[in-house]
PDB file of C-alpha atoms in Angstrom:
ATOM      1  CA  MET A   1      -0.098  -0.027   0.109  1.00  0.00           C
ATOM      2  CA  ALA A   2       1.346   3.354  -0.929  1.00  0.00           C
ATOM      3  CA  ARG A   3       1.881   5.887   1.654  1.00  0.00           C
ATOM      4  CA  GLU A   4       2.051   9.785   1.063  1.00  0.00           C
ATOM      5  CA  ILE A   5       5.191  11.253   2.449  1.00  0.00           C
ATOM      6  CA  VAL A   6       5.212  14.602   0.680  1.00  0.00           C
ATOM      7  CA  ASP A   7       2.102  16.564  -0.334  1.00  0.00           C
ATOM      8  CA  ALA A   8       1.692  19.111  -3.115  1.00  0.00           C
ATOM      9  CA  VAL A   9       2.725  22.026  -0.970  1.00  0.00           C
ATOM     10  CA  THR A  10       5.720  20.631   0.488  1.00  0.00           C
ATOM     11  CA  MET A  11       6.816  19.467  -3.029  1.00  0.00           C
ATOM     12  CA  ARG A  12       6.093  23.180  -4.415  1.00  0.00           C
ATOM     13  CA  ARG A  13       8.411  24.480  -1.518  1.00  0.00           C
ATOM     14  CA  ALA A  14      11.055  22.029  -2.201  1.00  0.00           C
ATOM     15  CA  LEU A  15      11.214  23.130  -5.995  1.00  0.00           C
ATOM     16  CA  THR A  16      11.306  26.837  -4.902  1.00  0.00           C
ATOM     17  CA  ARG A  17      14.254  25.960  -2.772  1.00  0.00           C
ATOM     18  CA  ILE A  18      15.991  24.139  -5.708  1.00  0.00           C
ATOM     19  CA  THR A  19      15.368  27.472  -7.827  1.00  0.00           C
ATOM     20  CA  TYR A  20      16.895  29.682  -5.118  1.00  0.00           C
ATOM     21  CA  GLU A  21      19.704  27.501  -4.792  1.00  0.00           C
ATOM     22  CA  ILE A  22      20.399  27.295  -8.537  1.00  0.00           C
ATOM     23  CA  ILE A  23      20.244  31.272  -8.645  1.00  0.00           C
ATOM     24  CA  GLU A  24      22.556  31.519  -5.558  1.00  0.00           C
ATOM     25  CA  GLN A  25      24.987  29.154  -6.636  1.00  0.00           C
ATOM     26  CA  ASN A  26      25.367  30.500 -10.183  1.00  0.00           C
ATOM     27  CA  LYS A  27      25.189  34.118  -9.410  1.00  0.00           C
ATOM     28  CA  GLY A  28      22.268  34.420 -11.981  1.00  0.00           C
ATOM     29  CA  VAL A  29      20.995  32.426 -14.982  1.00  0.00           C
ATOM     30  CA  GLY A  30      22.717  33.727 -17.681  1.00  0.00           C
ATOM     31  CA  ASP A  31      24.229  30.645 -19.388  1.00  0.00           C
ATOM     32  CA  LEU A  32      21.927  28.086 -17.962  1.00  0.00           C
ATOM     33  CA  VAL A  33      20.090  25.392 -19.761  1.00  0.00           C
ATOM     34  CA  LEU A  34      17.732  23.150 -17.752  1.00  0.00           C
ATOM     35  CA  VAL A  35      17.568  19.406 -19.445  1.00  0.00           C
ATOM     36  CA  GLY A  36      14.915  17.067 -17.972  1.00  0.00           C
ATOM     37  CA  ILE A  37      15.314  13.561 -18.033  1.00  0.00           C
ATOM     38  CA  LYS A  38      12.168  11.686 -19.396  1.00  0.00           C
ATOM     39  CA  THR A  39       9.487  11.642 -18.314  1.00  0.00           C
ATOM     40  CA  ARG A  40       8.891  13.387 -14.889  1.00  0.00           C
ATOM     41  CA  GLY A  41      12.271  15.372 -14.922  1.00  0.00           C
ATOM     42  CA  ILE A  42      10.855  17.147 -17.906  1.00  0.00           C
ATOM     43  CA  TYR A  43       7.943  18.495 -16.281  1.00  0.00           C
ATOM     44  CA  LEU A  44      10.134  19.438 -12.962  1.00  0.00           C
ATOM     45  CA  ALA A  45      12.559  21.354 -15.338  1.00  0.00           C
ATOM     46  CA  GLN A  46       9.703  23.237 -17.049  1.00  0.00           C
ATOM     47  CA  ARG A  47       8.463  24.169 -13.361  1.00  0.00           C
ATOM     48  CA  ILE A  48      11.960  25.256 -12.273  1.00  0.00           C
ATOM     49  CA  ALA A  49      12.339  27.259 -15.346  1.00  0.00           C
ATOM     50  CA  GLU A  50       8.777  28.988 -14.778  1.00  0.00           C
ATOM     51  CA  ARG A  51      10.142  29.789 -11.196  1.00  0.00           C
ATOM     52  CA  LEU A  52      13.242  31.309 -12.568  1.00  0.00           C
ATOM     53  CA  GLN A  53      11.230  33.307 -15.048  1.00  0.00           C
ATOM     54  CA  GLN A  54       9.345  34.783 -12.092  1.00  0.00           C
ATOM     55  CA  LEU A  55      12.101  35.411  -9.889  1.00  0.00           C
ATOM     56  CA  GLU A  56      14.677  36.660 -12.471  1.00  0.00           C
ATOM     57  CA  ASN A  57      12.701  37.578 -15.303  1.00  0.00           C
ATOM     58  CA  VAL A  58      15.012  35.492 -17.832  1.00  0.00           C
ATOM     59  CA  THR A  59      13.782  32.677 -19.760  1.00  0.00           C
ATOM     60  CA  VAL A  60      15.897  29.634 -19.377  1.00  0.00           C
ATOM     61  CA  PRO A  61      15.751  27.056 -22.249  1.00  0.00           C
ATOM     62  CA  VAL A  62      14.474  23.612 -21.389  1.00  0.00           C
ATOM     63  CA  GLY A  63      15.478  20.646 -23.188  1.00  0.00           C
ATOM     64  CA  THR A  64      14.624  17.129 -22.854  1.00  0.00           C
ATOM     65  CA  LEU A  65      16.399  13.632 -22.845  1.00  0.00           C
ATOM     66  CA  ASP A  66      15.316  10.242 -23.396  1.00  0.00           C
ATOM     67  CA  ILE A  67      18.221   8.012 -22.043  1.00  0.00           C
ATOM     68  CA  THR A  68      16.556   4.650 -23.018  1.00  0.00           C
ATOM     69  CA  LEU A  69      19.313   3.617 -25.415  1.00  0.00           C
ATOM     70  CA  TYR A  70      22.156   4.782 -22.955  1.00  0.00           C
ATOM     71  CA  ARG A  71      20.924   2.565 -20.119  1.00  0.00           C
ATOM     72  CA  ASP A  72      23.339  -0.347 -19.007  1.00  0.00           C
ATOM     73  CA  ASP A  73      20.734  -2.069 -16.850  1.00  0.00           C
ATOM     74  CA  GLN A  74      17.971  -2.659 -19.238  1.00  0.00           C
ATOM     75  CA  PRO A  75      17.876  -4.707 -22.457  1.00  0.00           C
ATOM     76  CA  HIS A  76      17.502  -2.898 -25.934  1.00  0.00           C
ATOM     77  CA  THR A  77      15.391  -4.003 -28.386  1.00  0.00           C
ATOM     78  CA  VAL A  78      15.464  -2.482 -31.935  1.00  0.00           C
ATOM     79  CA  ASP A  79      12.181  -3.464 -33.816  1.00  0.00           C
ATOM     80  CA  VAL A  80      13.218  -2.171 -37.231  1.00  0.00           C
ATOM     81  CA  ALA A  81      15.808  -3.054 -39.807  1.00  0.00           C
ATOM     82  CA  GLY A  82      19.043  -1.378 -40.047  1.00  0.00           C
ATOM     83  CA  PRO A  83      21.067   0.556 -37.194  1.00  0.00           C
ATOM     84  CA  ALA A  84      19.407   2.060 -34.324  1.00  0.00           C
ATOM     85  CA  ARG A  85      18.390   5.772 -34.634  1.00  0.00           C
ATOM     86  CA  VAL A  86      18.880   7.974 -31.564  1.00  0.00           C
ATOM     87  CA  ASN A  87      16.047  10.508 -31.109  1.00  0.00           C
ATOM     88  CA  GLY A  88      16.107  10.887 -27.559  1.00  0.00           C
ATOM     89  CA  ALA A  89      17.189  14.545 -27.087  1.00  0.00           C
ATOM     90  CA  ASP A  90      15.226  17.748 -27.926  1.00  0.00           C
ATOM     91  CA  ILE A  91      17.368  20.632 -26.519  1.00  0.00           C
ATOM     92  CA  PRO A  92      16.494  24.103 -28.156  1.00  0.00           C
ATOM     93  CA  VAL A  93      20.057  25.682 -27.884  1.00  0.00           C
ATOM     94  CA  ALA A  94      23.687  24.400 -28.270  1.00  0.00           C
ATOM     95  CA  ILE A  95      24.933  23.219 -25.029  1.00  0.00           C
ATOM     96  CA  THR A  96      28.759  23.812 -25.531  1.00  0.00           C
ATOM     97  CA  GLY A  97      30.040  26.395 -23.135  1.00  0.00           C
ATOM     98  CA  LYS A  98      26.807  26.509 -21.246  1.00  0.00           C
ATOM     99  CA  HIS A  99      25.956  25.401 -17.663  1.00  0.00           C
ATOM    100  CA  VAL A 100      23.665  22.464 -18.026  1.00  0.00           C
ATOM    101  CA  ILE A 101      21.380  21.361 -15.119  1.00  0.00           C
ATOM    102  CA  LEU A 102      20.171  17.890 -15.497  1.00  0.00           C
ATOM    103  CA  VAL A 103      16.870  17.507 -13.830  1.00  0.00           C
ATOM    104  CA  ASP A 104      15.107  14.298 -12.580  1.00  0.00           C
ATOM    105  CA  ASP A 105      12.529  13.132 -10.032  1.00  0.00           C
ATOM    106  CA  VAL A 106      14.434  10.412  -8.058  1.00  0.00           C
ATOM    107  CA  LEU A 107      18.077   9.566  -7.603  1.00  0.00           C
ATOM    108  CA  PHE A 108      18.500   6.089  -6.670  1.00  0.00           C
ATOM    109  CA  THR A 109      21.414   4.105  -8.066  1.00  0.00           C
ATOM    110  CA  GLY A 110      22.801   6.699 -10.404  1.00  0.00           C
ATOM    111  CA  ARG A 111      22.449   4.718 -13.499  1.00  0.00           C
ATOM    112  CA  THR A 112      19.834   6.972 -14.968  1.00  0.00           C
ATOM    113  CA  VAL A 113      22.163  10.057 -14.515  1.00  0.00           C
ATOM    114  CA  ARG A 114      25.137   8.313 -15.802  1.00  0.00           C
ATOM    115  CA  ALA A 115      23.133   7.286 -19.038  1.00  0.00           C
ATOM    116  CA  ALA A 116      22.018  11.077 -19.271  1.00  0.00           C
ATOM    117  CA  LEU A 117      25.473  12.313 -19.035  1.00  0.00           C
ATOM    118  CA  ASP A 118      26.607   9.785 -21.553  1.00  0.00           C
ATOM    119  CA  GLU A 119      23.854  11.021 -24.085  1.00  0.00           C
ATOM    120  CA  LEU A 120      24.603  14.817 -23.094  1.00  0.00           C
ATOM    121  CA  MET A 121      28.180  14.421 -24.101  1.00  0.00           C
ATOM    122  CA  THR A 122      27.122  13.192 -27.619  1.00  0.00           C
ATOM    123  CA  LEU A 123      25.396  16.525 -28.010  1.00  0.00           C
ATOM    124  CA  GLY A 124      28.349  18.966 -27.124  1.00  0.00           C
ATOM    125  CA  ARG A 125      30.523  19.883 -24.337  1.00  0.00           C
ATOM    126  CA  PRO A 126      28.902  22.006 -21.566  1.00  0.00           C
ATOM    127  CA  ALA A 127      31.282  24.314 -19.535  1.00  0.00           C
ATOM    128  CA  LYS A 128      29.603  22.793 -16.500  1.00  0.00           C
ATOM    129  CA  THR A 129      26.982  20.056 -15.830  1.00  0.00           C
ATOM    130  CA  SER A 130      24.980  19.977 -12.447  1.00  0.00           C
ATOM    131  CA  LEU A 131      22.253  17.746 -11.200  1.00  0.00           C
ATOM    132  CA  ALA A 132      18.951  18.735  -9.795  1.00  0.00           C
ATOM    133  CA  ILE A 133      16.784  15.908  -8.197  1.00  0.00           C
ATOM    134  CA  LEU A 134      13.397  16.336  -6.361  1.00  0.00           C
ATOM    135  CA  VAL A 135      14.127  13.269  -4.243  1.00  0.00           C
ATOM    136  CA  ASP A 136      17.395  11.462  -3.205  1.00  0.00           C
ATOM    137  CA  ARG A 137      16.605   8.230  -1.755  1.00  0.00           C
ATOM    138  CA  GLY A 138      20.208   6.865  -1.530  1.00  0.00           C
ATOM    139  CA  HIS A 139      21.675   3.377  -2.345  1.00  0.00           C
ATOM    140  CA  ARG A 140      24.035   4.567  -4.925  1.00  0.00           C
ATOM    141  CA  GLU A 141      25.830   2.047  -7.104  1.00  0.00           C
ATOM    142  CA  LEU A 142      27.882   4.777  -9.044  1.00  0.00           C
ATOM    143  CA  PRO A 143      29.864   7.896  -7.682  1.00  0.00           C
ATOM    144  CA  ILE A 144      27.094  10.397  -8.530  1.00  0.00           C
ATOM    145  CA  ARG A 145      25.702  13.284  -6.283  1.00  0.00           C
ATOM    146  CA  PRO A 146      23.164  15.869  -6.956  1.00  0.00           C
ATOM    147  CA  ASP A 147      24.054  19.448  -6.736  1.00  0.00           C
ATOM    148  CA  PHE A 148      20.483  20.394  -5.862  1.00  0.00           C
ATOM    149  CA  VAL A 149      18.073  18.424  -3.899  1.00  0.00           C
ATOM    150  CA  GLY A 150      14.522  19.004  -3.039  1.00  0.00           C
ATOM    151  CA  LYS A 151      14.117  16.238  -0.258  1.00  0.00           C
ATOM    152  CA  ASN A 152      16.289  13.646   1.289  1.00  0.00           C
ATOM    153  CA  ILE A 153      14.194  10.518   1.880  1.00  0.00           C
ATOM    154  CA  PRO A 154      16.272   7.720   3.121  1.00  0.00           C
ATOM    155  CA  THR A 155      14.755   4.303   2.151  1.00  0.00           C
ATOM    156  CA  ALA A 156      15.076   0.653   2.431  1.00  0.00           C
ATOM    157  CA  LEU A 157      16.068  -1.282  -0.738  1.00  0.00           C
ATOM    158  CA  THR A 158      12.471  -2.880  -0.264  1.00  0.00           C
ATOM    159  CA  GLU A 159      10.665   0.425  -0.697  1.00  0.00           C
ATOM    160  CA  GLN A 160       9.752   2.092  -3.952  1.00  0.00           C
ATOM    161  CA  VAL A 161       9.618   6.032  -4.344  1.00  0.00           C
ATOM    162  CA  ALA A 162       6.824   7.369  -6.682  1.00  0.00           C
ATOM    163  CA  VAL A 163       6.674  10.653  -7.614  1.00  0.00           C
ATOM    164  CA  LEU A 164       3.195  11.780  -8.866  1.00  0.00           C
ATOM    165  CA  LEU A 165       2.957  15.256 -10.881  1.00  0.00           C
ATOM    166  CA  THR A 166      -0.402  16.966 -12.023  1.00  0.00           C
ATOM    167  CA  GLU A 167       0.912  16.881 -15.723  1.00  0.00           C
ATOM    168  CA  CYS A 168       1.001  13.350 -15.902  1.00  0.00           C
ATOM    169  CA  ASP A 169      -0.883  11.937 -12.731  1.00  0.00           C
ATOM    170  CA  GLY A 170      -3.415  14.442 -11.905  1.00  0.00           C
ATOM    171  CA  ARG A 171      -2.042  15.361  -8.769  1.00  0.00           C
ATOM    172  CA  ASP A 172       1.346  16.341  -6.865  1.00  0.00           C
ATOM    173  CA  ALA A 173       2.755  14.035  -4.158  1.00  0.00           C
ATOM    174  CA  ILE A 174       5.635  11.719  -3.193  1.00  0.00           C
ATOM    175  CA  GLN A 175       4.476   8.084  -2.320  1.00  0.00           C
ATOM    176  CA  LEU A 176       6.478   5.601  -0.532  1.00  0.00           C
ATOM    177  CA  THR A 177       5.602   2.005  -1.122  1.00  0.00           C
ATOM    178  CA  GLN A 178       6.853  -1.483   0.281  1.00  0.00           C
ATOM    179  CA  VAL A 179       7.808  -3.725  -2.388  1.00  0.00           C
ATOM    180  CA  THR A 180       7.473  -7.594  -1.690  1.00  0.00           C
TER     181      THR A 180
END
């Protein structure tokens, strides 16, 4: 049974805190590009960009990454003849020389972030890459650490964290479920 551990108001506060930290650590938002990791990271990146617009009156570009073909922990299937085509990135500006902030909902083993970094490097060479995460649940398998964290939620390996977002789930919440 799922147990709600963060409600919509607390989630909004966490995203606002991440936004302020981004502004403070970067002394502005001039060369920033936000890149959301599909699916929920995209919506979170858009929300952070909206808040940056409100606070700094600057439009920060928001891109998307679908890291499916870069994962090392899931089998790849190609159901068309010929070489696989990678159509996983939609970033509206060149990232070379920019400060790219990868955005995702939950940081667990670090494998999703590693895959996102691999894909990002095929697109250009950012001056700096940072990581913004709504929930850091621990249990890293790779040496990856977020720069901006909305909520640290220690979990057991037998628990699952689910981030619900209005854009795809009809409401904002974070739930914890015991997996058997």
